[in-house]
Amino acid sequence: MARRERGSATGPLLLALLLTLLVLATVYAFAAHLYPAPPPITSDAVLVDRQYNLTLYVTGAVFILAQLGLAYAVLRFRDRGQRARFTRGNIAMEILWSSATVFTFVGLAILGRNAWAEVRFTPPASDAIQVEVTTNQFVYTFRYPGADGKFGMLDSTLVNAPAGNPLGLDPNDPAGKDDIVVPTLTVPVNRPVELLLRSQDVVHNFFVRELRLQQDAVPGMVIPVHFTANQIGKYEIVCTQLCGLGHSRMYSILNVVSQFDYESFLKRQAAGQ
Amino acid sequence: MSAASRLEHAPREAPKGFIRCYVFGTDHKVIGLQYFFLALAAVTIGIILSLLMRFHLVWPMAHLPFVAGGIMTPEQYLALVTMHGTIMVFFVLTTAPQSAFGNYFLPIQIGAPDMAFPRLNMLSFWLTLTAFLLMLAAFVVPGGAPISGWTAYPPLSGLGEIAGPGEGIGQSIWVISILVFCFGSLLGSINFISTTIDMRAPGMTLMRMPLTVWAWFVTAILSLLAFAVLLAGGILLVLDRSAGTSFFLPAGLVVNGEPLAHGGGSPLLWQHLFWFFGHPEVYIAILPGMGVVSHILANFSRKPVFGYRAMALALCAIGFMGFLVWGHHMFVSGMNPYSGLAFSVLTMSIGVPSAIKTFNWLGTLWGGKIQFRSPMLFAIGFVSFFVTGGLSGIFLAQPAVDTMLHATYYVVGHFHIVMGVAAIFGIFAATYYWFPKMFGRKMDETLGKLHFWLTFVGVYCIFMPMHFVGVAGGIRRYADSTGANYLAALQPLHRFMTFAAFITAAAQLIFFYNFFRSLRKGERASANPWNATTLEWITSSPPPPDNFGGHYPSVYREPYEYSVPGAHQDFLPQNLAPEDLPRANEEPRNA
């Protein structure tokens, strides 16, 4: 059989070049932190960042090796009139790279447990400040239990935002008399805070980048999350769960303040009730 | 049918007339092409919707002549989000790789005259087409298309108009379309499974099936199990919407200031049912592409697939494990955190068969004699995207890291690369590869390569920056960037991605031109233009109505016998009997 014409080298060269460029551009963009996440403000968020970085190094190494390996293969083994090497495979190699992948990926999953378990499996400290977060289309409402430390009863049939009762507080429950209901979240620095997430209508989400925390608020459920912020400042709260036409405008502020400012915030609010 | 009667089968005549042949045809090849052109129409609409979204993200205040009111509203944007996702996932990524190419080539590759149930096959297509037309109708009903995304989470999707525009008739039509689609897919998958098990030619053992057949077979099993669950979930959603039930709706709902009388349901139930379908769906989209890529890499490397058995087993392993990982979509849903950990370990484990596939693709290229034809370029592109998208998934598989990246553009970049683009590259590879067989003509190589270079670069330019937007906290499904102050800083990246999207979409016109021009003017193709080994290449291009003109093949060897030492040529067709094999000193004969 007549030998077929050799392939041109332009295709393989260009492909190898593009794959190399892909690797260089990706490595540069990640290494240069062109669009970084903001600095974390809790020790748990630091754990998340650490796990993120570890994953970045491991997957980054595999990414570089695999893409450059592909680039090398297309260049090195392009049709230059040679004979292809006949092989059906290699069991030892299969076992080697399967075990390497098991070790790497499952190992990563087990290491990643820490950052997750720290927040999810341990209850908040007993002196944690409880704040209830209620979501509805397209508003966050925050409730503090007030001086008595108890939340008043809610009744969904009493919900009436225009009349000043967005949560449906039961006026007959004495525990609810001193509840503070506000549109932004104010917490003291370096104090554990437990949020109780609820929703009145559809699924919403509570996301603060600096906490590295997203949590859905699901109607019919009360979902607890806790954190201890260690940086005074204002941070943006946004909704990441598609909730309707106002989804992208659902917004509030997390205000981390000094203990003194927190107490005066509570006093001011209590006086206004 | 016994082996003897198969072999003596008389050639079957094609039905006469356009209607009987092309509209109510039961020939699997005709039905495959019907699915193909349906997917081609769907992908065109899907791309146009995505361009409108990309345009709106960068120029939100621009006047658009075809938008009611001139300026796109948030609900119109969310309708685009919903319909783009739905059309692409169901009518392109499920339809083209499995229903189109599977229908056309599975029977031929196993040496069968047709599918096991040809009329059922026709019904599957007509159900799918009905579902597609229903889905498009959602655009023109009062209130417009639904705004709850392709995932349609209740309560948003379960409440009706009160939850928002498009949630009335639009959402109802959406659910009904999905139910019809489920029926079509279930019937189709039964057909694929029966055909693979029952209709193989003599000698076509499981371990001699091309990897494409393995992939379609495993995908059909996934479809059967996954679409059944979506069908059940969809019926419950219809009941919640129209019969006053509360499967997904809990007590105490207050929507738009109005207390509702529902009670006892769970929004998380839908998420579990949906993702029990939704994650296998990812594999339904990508497994056929994996099969096609293995097939093409072997053909154009002139080597057997490296580790054929491992590749077939990895397909089965991915299929099986695909049913155990749905919870990784729900790490932030309020699901028990302990199950989050279990789903994380299972999800990371699915990286193992995926890595086996990647290593074996590299192993197939290694030591080969690589011919850079258009199908091969797209197959290599698939490998690159699969690596990139697979690795970015490792971040999302860990619940702690996911709490930071969930629902950001990072996720959008990840799944578009691994499920969208990789699968589409599989479709392109299959189209360039099998075009000569399907239409008896070749596509233009120069245009094919140009299409590849522009698309390969363009797609990376669209979807890689999304990862950076996501790490910085850019949130998906946002109609504008004014909701939070930090989003404005990400606009330059969005502009770049929008330009890349328009250029890449324009490059697809090259494909359309090449495709439709080659249908009529392409160079005539021989029976086996790529010197390939599998059974679709032993019959004429295009194949006769009964696929083999009455001469049904027997199979004597494994599917990828390229460059066998001592053989007279560098490919040995599967039907080449050992006694017909010329000795090395004989003149080679045409296979």
PDB file of N, CA and C in Angstrom, chain B residues 405-449:
ATOM      1  N   LEU B 405     -17.660  29.299  46.592  1.00  0.00           N
ATOM      2  CA  LEU B 405     -17.782  29.418  45.127  1.00  0.00           C
ATOM      3  C   LEU B 405     -19.169  29.087  44.589  1.00  0.00           C
ATOM      4  N   HIS B 406     -19.988  28.447  45.408  1.00  0.00           N
ATOM      5  CA  HIS B 406     -21.323  28.031  44.982  1.00  0.00           C
ATOM      6  C   HIS B 406     -22.086  29.214  44.391  1.00  0.00           C
ATOM      7  N   ALA B 407     -22.810  28.969  43.303  1.00  0.00           N
ATOM      8  CA  ALA B 407     -23.676  29.992  42.701  1.00  0.00           C
ATOM      9  C   ALA B 407     -22.911  31.238  42.252  1.00  0.00           C
ATOM     10  N   THR B 408     -21.587  31.132  42.091  1.00  0.00           N
ATOM     11  CA  THR B 408     -20.857  32.233  41.470  1.00  0.00           C
ATOM     12  C   THR B 408     -20.566  31.847  40.016  1.00  0.00           C
ATOM     13  N   TYR B 409     -19.956  32.785  39.304  1.00  0.00           N
ATOM     14  CA  TYR B 409     -19.570  32.509  37.921  1.00  0.00           C
ATOM     15  C   TYR B 409     -18.532  31.398  37.822  1.00  0.00           C
ATOM     16  N   TYR B 410     -17.866  31.071  38.949  1.00  0.00           N
ATOM     17  CA  TYR B 410     -16.926  29.956  38.929  1.00  0.00           C
ATOM     18  C   TYR B 410     -17.659  28.679  38.484  1.00  0.00           C
ATOM     19  N   VAL B 411     -18.845  28.482  39.050  1.00  0.00           N
ATOM     20  CA  VAL B 411     -19.637  27.302  38.708  1.00  0.00           C
ATOM     21  C   VAL B 411     -20.058  27.348  37.237  1.00  0.00           C
ATOM     22  N   VAL B 412     -20.436  28.544  36.785  1.00  0.00           N
ATOM     23  CA  VAL B 412     -20.860  28.698  35.388  1.00  0.00           C
ATOM     24  C   VAL B 412     -19.702  28.331  34.460  1.00  0.00           C
ATOM     25  N   GLY B 413     -18.503  28.833  34.779  1.00  0.00           N
ATOM     26  CA  GLY B 413     -17.327  28.506  33.965  1.00  0.00           C
ATOM     27  C   GLY B 413     -17.049  27.016  33.995  1.00  0.00           C
ATOM     28  N   HIS B 414     -17.104  26.430  35.197  1.00  0.00           N
ATOM     29  CA  HIS B 414     -16.810  24.999  35.360  1.00  0.00           C
ATOM     30  C   HIS B 414     -17.731  24.141  34.499  1.00  0.00           C
ATOM     31  N   PHE B 415     -19.057  24.322  34.681  1.00  0.00           N
ATOM     32  CA  PHE B 415     -19.919  23.354  33.997  1.00  0.00           C
ATOM     33  C   PHE B 415     -20.040  23.647  32.508  1.00  0.00           C
ATOM     34  N   HIS B 416     -19.838  24.915  32.116  1.00  0.00           N
ATOM     35  CA  HIS B 416     -19.854  25.159  30.676  1.00  0.00           C
ATOM     36  C   HIS B 416     -18.674  24.467  29.998  1.00  0.00           C
ATOM     37  N   ILE B 417     -17.500  24.508  30.644  1.00  0.00           N
ATOM     38  CA  ILE B 417     -16.342  23.879  30.012  1.00  0.00           C
ATOM     39  C   ILE B 417     -16.490  22.366  29.984  1.00  0.00           C
ATOM     40  N   VAL B 418     -16.891  21.775  31.119  1.00  0.00           N
ATOM     41  CA  VAL B 418     -16.833  20.310  31.180  1.00  0.00           C
ATOM     42  C   VAL B 418     -18.069  19.661  30.571  1.00  0.00           C
ATOM     43  N   MET B 419     -19.238  20.278  30.761  1.00  0.00           N
ATOM     44  CA  MET B 419     -20.461  19.638  30.289  1.00  0.00           C
ATOM     45  C   MET B 419     -20.921  20.249  28.971  1.00  0.00           C
ATOM     46  N   GLY B 420     -20.751  21.563  28.838  1.00  0.00           N
ATOM     47  CA  GLY B 420     -21.214  22.225  27.624  1.00  0.00           C
ATOM     48  C   GLY B 420     -20.206  22.090  26.501  1.00  0.00           C
ATOM     49  N   VAL B 421     -19.053  22.757  26.681  1.00  0.00           N
ATOM     50  CA  VAL B 421     -18.108  22.845  25.582  1.00  0.00           C
ATOM     51  C   VAL B 421     -17.497  21.489  25.241  1.00  0.00           C
ATOM     52  N   ALA B 422     -17.088  20.714  26.261  1.00  0.00           N
ATOM     53  CA  ALA B 422     -16.496  19.407  25.968  1.00  0.00           C
ATOM     54  C   ALA B 422     -17.506  18.562  25.199  1.00  0.00           C
ATOM     55  N   ALA B 423     -18.758  18.554  25.668  1.00  0.00           N
ATOM     56  CA  ALA B 423     -19.779  17.750  24.977  1.00  0.00           C
ATOM     57  C   ALA B 423     -19.997  18.265  23.555  1.00  0.00           C
ATOM     58  N   ILE B 424     -19.990  19.599  23.385  1.00  0.00           N
ATOM     59  CA  ILE B 424     -20.191  20.170  22.043  1.00  0.00           C
ATOM     60  C   ILE B 424     -19.001  19.820  21.146  1.00  0.00           C
ATOM     61  N   PHE B 425     -17.793  19.819  21.718  1.00  0.00           N
ATOM     62  CA  PHE B 425     -16.633  19.412  20.914  1.00  0.00           C
ATOM     63  C   PHE B 425     -16.763  17.949  20.514  1.00  0.00           C
ATOM     64  N   GLY B 426     -17.340  17.131  21.401  1.00  0.00           N
ATOM     65  CA  GLY B 426     -17.626  15.735  21.037  1.00  0.00           C
ATOM     66  C   GLY B 426     -18.600  15.680  19.864  1.00  0.00           C
ATOM     67  N   ILE B 427     -19.620  16.560  19.899  1.00  0.00           N
ATOM     68  CA  ILE B 427     -20.611  16.595  18.812  1.00  0.00           C
ATOM     69  C   ILE B 427     -19.945  17.048  17.509  1.00  0.00           C
ATOM     70  N   PHE B 428     -19.109  18.102  17.595  1.00  0.00           N
ATOM     71  CA  PHE B 428     -18.410  18.571  16.389  1.00  0.00           C
ATOM     72  C   PHE B 428     -17.499  17.474  15.835  1.00  0.00           C
ATOM     73  N   ALA B 429     -16.748  16.816  16.746  1.00  0.00           N
ATOM     74  CA  ALA B 429     -15.844  15.749  16.298  1.00  0.00           C
ATOM     75  C   ALA B 429     -16.648  14.680  15.569  1.00  0.00           C
ATOM     76  N   ALA B 430     -17.787  14.294  16.159  1.00  0.00           N
ATOM     77  CA  ALA B 430     -18.632  13.264  15.554  1.00  0.00           C
ATOM     78  C   ALA B 430     -19.172  13.734  14.206  1.00  0.00           C
ATOM     79  N   THR B 431     -19.547  15.011  14.120  1.00  0.00           N
ATOM     80  CA  THR B 431     -20.107  15.521  12.875  1.00  0.00           C
ATOM     81  C   THR B 431     -19.064  15.492  11.754  1.00  0.00           C
ATOM     82  N   TYR B 432     -17.870  16.024  12.043  1.00  0.00           N
ATOM     83  CA  TYR B 432     -16.831  16.016  11.005  1.00  0.00           C
ATOM     84  C   TYR B 432     -16.427  14.591  10.642  1.00  0.00           C
ATOM     85  N   TYR B 433     -16.444  13.692  11.648  1.00  0.00           N
ATOM     86  CA  TYR B 433     -15.986  12.324  11.430  1.00  0.00           C
ATOM     87  C   TYR B 433     -16.984  11.518  10.610  1.00  0.00           C
ATOM     88  N   TRP B 434     -18.273  11.642  10.958  1.00  0.00           N
ATOM     89  CA  TRP B 434     -19.270  10.781  10.336  1.00  0.00           C
ATOM     90  C   TRP B 434     -20.021  11.446   9.189  1.00  0.00           C
ATOM     91  N   PHE B 435     -19.762  12.737   8.949  1.00  0.00           N
ATOM     92  CA  PHE B 435     -20.440  13.413   7.841  1.00  0.00           C
ATOM     93  C   PHE B 435     -20.326  12.626   6.537  1.00  0.00           C
ATOM     94  N   PRO B 436     -19.105  12.163   6.173  1.00  0.00           N
ATOM     95  CA  PRO B 436     -18.984  11.407   4.914  1.00  0.00           C
ATOM     96  C   PRO B 436     -19.864  10.156   4.912  1.00  0.00           C
ATOM     97  N   LYS B 437     -20.022   9.512   6.060  1.00  0.00           N
ATOM     98  CA  LYS B 437     -20.848   8.305   6.114  1.00  0.00           C
ATOM     99  C   LYS B 437     -22.322   8.669   6.000  1.00  0.00           C
ATOM    100  N   MET B 438     -22.722   9.748   6.699  1.00  0.00           N
ATOM    101  CA  MET B 438     -24.142  10.091   6.738  1.00  0.00           C
ATOM    102  C   MET B 438     -24.629  10.655   5.402  1.00  0.00           C
ATOM    103  N   PHE B 439     -23.770  11.432   4.727  1.00  0.00           N
ATOM    104  CA  PHE B 439     -24.246  12.150   3.552  1.00  0.00           C
ATOM    105  C   PHE B 439     -23.494  11.775   2.282  1.00  0.00           C
ATOM    106  N   GLY B 440     -22.499  10.911   2.387  1.00  0.00           N
ATOM    107  CA  GLY B 440     -21.784  10.470   1.201  1.00  0.00           C
ATOM    108  C   GLY B 440     -20.857  11.522   0.606  1.00  0.00           C
ATOM    109  N   ARG B 441     -20.659  12.622   1.339  1.00  0.00           N
ATOM    110  CA  ARG B 441     -19.742  13.665   0.877  1.00  0.00           C
ATOM    111  C   ARG B 441     -18.862  14.099   2.031  1.00  0.00           C
ATOM    112  N   LYS B 442     -17.745  14.745   1.701  1.00  0.00           N
ATOM    113  CA  LYS B 442     -16.827  15.192   2.751  1.00  0.00           C
ATOM    114  C   LYS B 442     -17.064  16.652   3.081  1.00  0.00           C
ATOM    115  N   MET B 443     -16.810  17.028   4.315  1.00  0.00           N
ATOM    116  CA  MET B 443     -16.810  18.443   4.654  1.00  0.00           C
ATOM    117  C   MET B 443     -15.449  19.019   4.293  1.00  0.00           C
ATOM    118  N   ASP B 444     -15.416  20.331   4.109  1.00  0.00           N
ATOM    119  CA  ASP B 444     -14.169  20.980   3.714  1.00  0.00           C
ATOM    120  C   ASP B 444     -13.194  21.011   4.891  1.00  0.00           C
ATOM    121  N   GLU B 445     -11.972  20.503   4.675  1.00  0.00           N
ATOM    122  CA  GLU B 445     -10.982  20.394   5.749  1.00  0.00           C
ATOM    123  C   GLU B 445     -10.478  21.762   6.205  1.00  0.00           C
ATOM    124  N   THR B 446     -10.203  22.644   5.234  1.00  0.00           N
ATOM    125  CA  THR B 446      -9.650  23.955   5.603  1.00  0.00           C
ATOM    126  C   THR B 446     -10.635  24.720   6.472  1.00  0.00           C
ATOM    127  N   LEU B 447     -11.901  24.728   6.048  1.00  0.00           N
ATOM    128  CA  LEU B 447     -12.913  25.427   6.847  1.00  0.00           C
ATOM    129  C   LEU B 447     -13.092  24.746   8.204  1.00  0.00           C
ATOM    130  N   GLY B 448     -13.018  23.414   8.209  1.00  0.00           N
ATOM    131  CA  GLY B 448     -13.151  22.672   9.459  1.00  0.00           C
ATOM    132  C   GLY B 448     -12.071  23.056  10.446  1.00  0.00           C
ATOM    133  N   LYS B 449     -10.840  23.171   9.942  1.00  0.00           N
ATOM    134  CA  LYS B 449      -9.728  23.527  10.829  1.00  0.00           C
ATOM    135  C   LYS B 449      -9.862  24.961  11.321  1.00  0.00           C
TER     136      LYS B 449
END
